[in-house]
Amino acid sequence: KVKLDVLAQGVSGCTRCGLHASRTQTVFARGNPDAELCFVGEGPGADEDAQGYPFVGKAGQLLDKMIAAMGLSQDEVYIANVVKCRPPNNRTPEPAEMASCLPFLNEQLDYVRPRVIVALGGTALRGLLGAVDGITKMRGKWRLYRGATPLMPTYHPAYVLRTPTKEVRQMVWSDLQLVLQELGRPIPKRGT
Ligand code: SF4
């Protein structure tokens, strides 16, 4: 999609917020821009900043496992973040930084036009839906992104790695099953 390429090009030179100062490069997206399912996370970490793609570190490996457990290939998803530059020391992006960067994500999603969005973690959820309750309260229940696109909030894979209990994994898997149901896809027997 040419418009996405042009947008990514524009983002790569962006200096709208202070996060540009310490980035190695911007991190725009990976996956298929024609995908029906889009995952949105918080922002790049060290691995992503180094490689230029989102979710390529440990949390990304878990996300890939989750996608595989859903019976989907990498070509059936599109993955992006709320902010495109790595916050120093992996801190949470500040509200002003998110506000500066969000128009890029909104435009990105306008071009991809996914049928379903999964918000990974509380920061992504706040970015996509504005002021909302925490992820623990919001996960597992459908919301609408900009009043139109079904959005499922679930835990960020980094949280799952930090809290690898059966209960947390089961909650994420149950959220992803709802996503598969919405997409009209079969639900594989075994989860993450
Ligand atoms: Fe621009 Fe977003 Fe990077 Fe801030 S985080 S400099 S708004 S691309």
mmCIF file of N, CA, C and O in Angstrom, residues 39-40 55 62-63 66 118-122 134-140 152-163 165 167-173 175-176:
data_model
loop_
_atom_site.group_PDB
_atom_site.id
_atom_site.type_symbol
_atom_site.label_atom_id
_atom_site.label_comp_id
_atom_site.label_asym_id
_atom_site.label_seq_id
_atom_site.Cartn_x
_atom_site.Cartn_y
_atom_site.Cartn_z
ATOM 1 N N PHE A 39 -2.580 -6.180 15.708
ATOM 2 C CA PHE A 39 -2.160 -6.092 17.115
ATOM 3 C C PHE A 39 -1.479 -4.745 17.320
ATOM 4 O O PHE A 39 -0.629 -4.352 16.517
ATOM 5 N N VAL A 40 -1.857 -4.064 18.406
ATOM 6 C CA VAL A 40 -1.216 -2.787 18.713
ATOM 7 C C VAL A 40 -0.616 -2.851 20.111
ATOM 8 O O VAL A 40 -1.315 -3.185 21.085
ATOM 9 N N PHE A 55 7.917 -5.712 18.119
ATOM 10 C CA PHE A 55 7.755 -7.044 18.709
ATOM 11 C C PHE A 55 8.731 -8.069 18.117
ATOM 12 O O PHE A 55 8.326 -9.087 17.574
ATOM 13 N N LEU A 62 6.860 -14.243 22.148
ATOM 14 C CA LEU A 62 5.639 -14.773 22.756
ATOM 15 C C LEU A 62 4.414 -14.379 21.919
ATOM 16 O O LEU A 62 3.507 -15.195 21.717
ATOM 17 N N LEU A 63 4.409 -13.150 21.418
ATOM 18 C CA LEU A 63 3.294 -12.737 20.551
ATOM 19 C C LEU A 63 3.222 -13.658 19.329
ATOM 20 O O LEU A 63 2.124 -14.088 18.936
ATOM 21 N N MET A 66 1.615 -16.762 20.301
ATOM 22 C CA MET A 66 0.167 -16.567 20.465
ATOM 23 C C MET A 66 -0.529 -16.592 19.111
ATOM 24 O O MET A 66 -1.589 -17.206 18.938
ATOM 25 N N VAL A 118 -6.495 -5.950 18.297
ATOM 26 C CA VAL A 118 -6.199 -6.387 19.659
ATOM 27 C C VAL A 118 -5.267 -5.352 20.285
ATOM 28 O O VAL A 118 -4.201 -5.067 19.736
ATOM 29 N N ALA A 119 -5.710 -4.764 21.403
ATOM 30 C CA ALA A 119 -4.865 -3.828 22.137
ATOM 31 C C ALA A 119 -4.069 -4.614 23.165
ATOM 32 O O ALA A 119 -4.644 -5.270 24.044
ATOM 33 N N LEU A 120 -2.743 -4.553 23.057
ATOM 34 C CA LEU A 120 -1.883 -5.315 23.957
ATOM 35 C C LEU A 120 -1.439 -4.436 25.123
ATOM 36 O O LEU A 120 -0.528 -3.619 24.980
ATOM 37 N N GLY A 121 -2.124 -4.569 26.243
ATOM 38 C CA GLY A 121 -1.736 -3.840 27.446
ATOM 39 C C GLY A 121 -2.426 -2.503 27.603
ATOM 40 O O GLY A 121 -3.056 -1.971 26.678
ATOM 41 N N GLY A 122 -2.298 -1.960 28.815
ATOM 42 C CA GLY A 122 -3.022 -0.748 29.191
ATOM 43 C C GLY A 122 -2.625 0.487 28.396
ATOM 44 O O GLY A 122 -3.477 1.327 28.078
ATOM 45 N N GLY A 134 -8.111 0.413 33.767
ATOM 46 C CA GLY A 134 -6.916 -0.400 33.563
ATOM 47 C C GLY A 134 -7.223 -1.662 32.764
ATOM 48 O O GLY A 134 -8.371 -2.057 32.597
ATOM 49 N N ILE A 135 -6.155 -2.284 32.309
ATOM 50 C CA ILE A 135 -6.286 -3.458 31.439
ATOM 51 C C ILE A 135 -6.956 -4.630 32.168
ATOM 52 O O ILE A 135 -7.723 -5.390 31.574
ATOM 53 N N THR A 136 -6.695 -4.759 33.471
ATOM 54 C CA THR A 136 -7.261 -5.879 34.222
ATOM 55 C C THR A 136 -8.786 -5.826 34.198
ATOM 56 O O THR A 136 -9.459 -6.853 34.096
ATOM 57 N N LYS A 137 -9.299 -4.604 34.271
ATOM 58 C CA LYS A 137 -10.745 -4.434 34.262
ATOM 59 C C LYS A 137 -11.324 -4.521 32.839
ATOM 60 O O LYS A 137 -12.449 -4.974 32.637
ATOM 61 N N MET A 138 -10.554 -4.082 31.888
ATOM 62 C CA MET A 138 -11.073 -3.934 30.516
ATOM 63 C C MET A 138 -10.893 -5.177 29.642
ATOM 64 O O MET A 138 -11.603 -5.334 28.645
ATOM 65 N N ARG A 139 -9.920 -6.024 29.991
ATOM 66 C CA ARG A 139 -9.607 -7.129 29.083
ATOM 67 C C ARG A 139 -10.810 -8.086 28.958
ATOM 68 O O ARG A 139 -11.641 -8.193 29.870
ATOM 69 N N GLY A 140 -10.853 -8.716 27.804
ATOM 70 C CA GLY A 140 -11.872 -9.745 27.627
ATOM 71 C C GLY A 140 -13.242 -9.220 27.226
ATOM 72 O O GLY A 140 -14.169 -10.003 27.049
ATOM 73 N N MET A 152 -10.393 -5.745 20.978
ATOM 74 C CA MET A 152 -10.298 -6.613 22.161
ATOM 75 C C MET A 152 -9.049 -6.246 22.969
ATOM 76 O O MET A 152 -7.938 -6.359 22.472
ATOM 77 N N PRO A 153 -9.233 -5.791 24.202
ATOM 78 C CA PRO A 153 -8.062 -5.538 25.047
ATOM 79 C C PRO A 153 -7.595 -6.839 25.712
ATOM 80 O O PRO A 153 -8.426 -7.611 26.201
ATOM 81 N N THR A 154 -6.299 -7.043 25.723
ATOM 82 C CA THR A 154 -5.758 -8.169 26.491
ATOM 83 C C THR A 154 -4.404 -7.764 27.069
ATOM 84 O O THR A 154 -3.925 -6.654 26.822
ATOM 85 N N TYR A 155 -3.817 -8.664 27.851
ATOM 86 C CA TYR A 155 -2.537 -8.333 28.471
ATOM 87 C C TYR A 155 -1.421 -8.257 27.436
ATOM 88 O O TYR A 155 -1.418 -8.989 26.448
ATOM 89 N N HIS A 156 -0.460 -7.383 27.714
ATOM 90 C CA HIS A 156 0.739 -7.289 26.875
ATOM 91 C C HIS A 156 1.578 -8.551 27.083
ATOM 92 O O HIS A 156 1.695 -9.035 28.216
ATOM 93 N N PRO A 157 2.172 -9.094 26.019
ATOM 94 C CA PRO A 157 3.004 -10.301 26.196
ATOM 95 C C PRO A 157 4.113 -10.105 27.228
ATOM 96 O O PRO A 157 4.500 -11.062 27.908
ATOM 97 N N ALA A 158 4.625 -8.876 27.365
ATOM 98 C CA ALA A 158 5.671 -8.638 28.371
ATOM 99 C C ALA A 158 5.118 -8.878 29.777
ATOM 100 O O ALA A 158 5.830 -9.367 30.663
ATOM 101 N N TYR A 159 3.863 -8.551 29.974
ATOM 102 C CA TYR A 159 3.231 -8.812 31.277
ATOM 103 C C TYR A 159 3.087 -10.323 31.493
ATOM 104 O O TYR A 159 3.326 -10.828 32.594
ATOM 105 N N VAL A 160 2.708 -11.012 30.431
ATOM 106 C CA VAL A 160 2.565 -12.473 30.535
ATOM 107 C C VAL A 160 3.917 -13.104 30.880
ATOM 108 O O VAL A 160 3.989 -14.037 31.681
ATOM 109 N N LEU A 161 4.990 -12.551 30.317
ATOM 110 C CA LEU A 161 6.326 -13.081 30.620
ATOM 111 C C LEU A 161 6.714 -12.807 32.071
ATOM 112 O O LEU A 161 7.373 -13.614 32.719
ATOM 113 N N ARG A 162 6.275 -11.649 32.573
ATOM 114 C CA ARG A 162 6.595 -11.296 33.968
ATOM 115 C C ARG A 162 5.722 -12.051 34.953
ATOM 116 O O ARG A 162 6.076 -12.266 36.104
ATOM 117 N N THR A 163 4.528 -12.418 34.491
ATOM 118 C CA THR A 163 3.544 -13.085 35.355
ATOM 119 C C THR A 163 3.054 -14.351 34.665
ATOM 120 O O THR A 163 1.894 -14.430 34.245
ATOM 121 N N THR A 165 1.673 -17.061 35.017
ATOM 122 C CA THR A 165 0.815 -18.025 35.691
ATOM 123 C C THR A 165 -0.158 -18.630 34.690
ATOM 124 O O THR A 165 -0.437 -18.066 33.638
ATOM 125 N N GLU A 167 -3.228 -18.871 35.123
ATOM 126 C CA GLU A 167 -4.431 -18.029 35.090
ATOM 127 C C GLU A 167 -4.295 -16.896 34.063
ATOM 128 O O GLU A 167 -5.210 -16.658 33.264
ATOM 129 N N VAL A 168 -3.138 -16.218 34.071
ATOM 130 C CA VAL A 168 -2.933 -15.112 33.123
ATOM 131 C C VAL A 168 -2.930 -15.637 31.690
ATOM 132 O O VAL A 168 -3.558 -15.076 30.790
ATOM 133 N N ARG A 169 -2.228 -16.751 31.478
ATOM 134 C CA ARG A 169 -2.187 -17.335 30.129
ATOM 135 C C ARG A 169 -3.581 -17.734 29.664
ATOM 136 O O ARG A 169 -3.945 -17.547 28.508
ATOM 137 N N GLN A 170 -4.334 -18.263 30.593
ATOM 138 C CA GLN A 170 -5.691 -18.691 30.250
ATOM 139 C C GLN A 170 -6.571 -17.485 29.886
ATOM 140 O O GLN A 170 -7.378 -17.553 28.958
ATOM 141 N N MET A 171 -6.370 -16.388 30.608
ATOM 142 C CA MET A 171 -7.160 -15.184 30.307
ATOM 143 C C MET A 171 -6.830 -14.662 28.913
ATOM 144 O O MET A 171 -7.721 -14.308 28.140
ATOM 145 N N VAL A 172 -5.534 -14.627 28.598
ATOM 146 C CA VAL A 172 -5.138 -14.147 27.267
ATOM 147 C C VAL A 172 -5.710 -15.064 26.181
ATOM 148 O O VAL A 172 -6.257 -14.606 25.182
ATOM 149 N N TRP A 173 -5.605 -16.351 26.422
ATOM 150 C CA TRP A 173 -6.120 -17.299 25.423
ATOM 151 C C TRP A 173 -7.633 -17.140 25.258
ATOM 152 O O TRP A 173 -8.149 -17.193 24.132
ATOM 153 N N ASP A 175 -9.295 -14.392 25.618
ATOM 154 C CA ASP A 175 -9.490 -13.150 24.840
ATOM 155 C C ASP A 175 -9.244 -13.417 23.349
ATOM 156 O O ASP A 175 -9.991 -12.937 22.488
ATOM 157 N N LEU A 176 -8.196 -14.187 23.073
ATOM 158 C CA LEU A 176 -7.856 -14.456 21.672
ATOM 159 C C LEU A 176 -8.897 -15.364 21.013
ATOM 160 O O LEU A 176 -9.150 -15.277 19.807
#
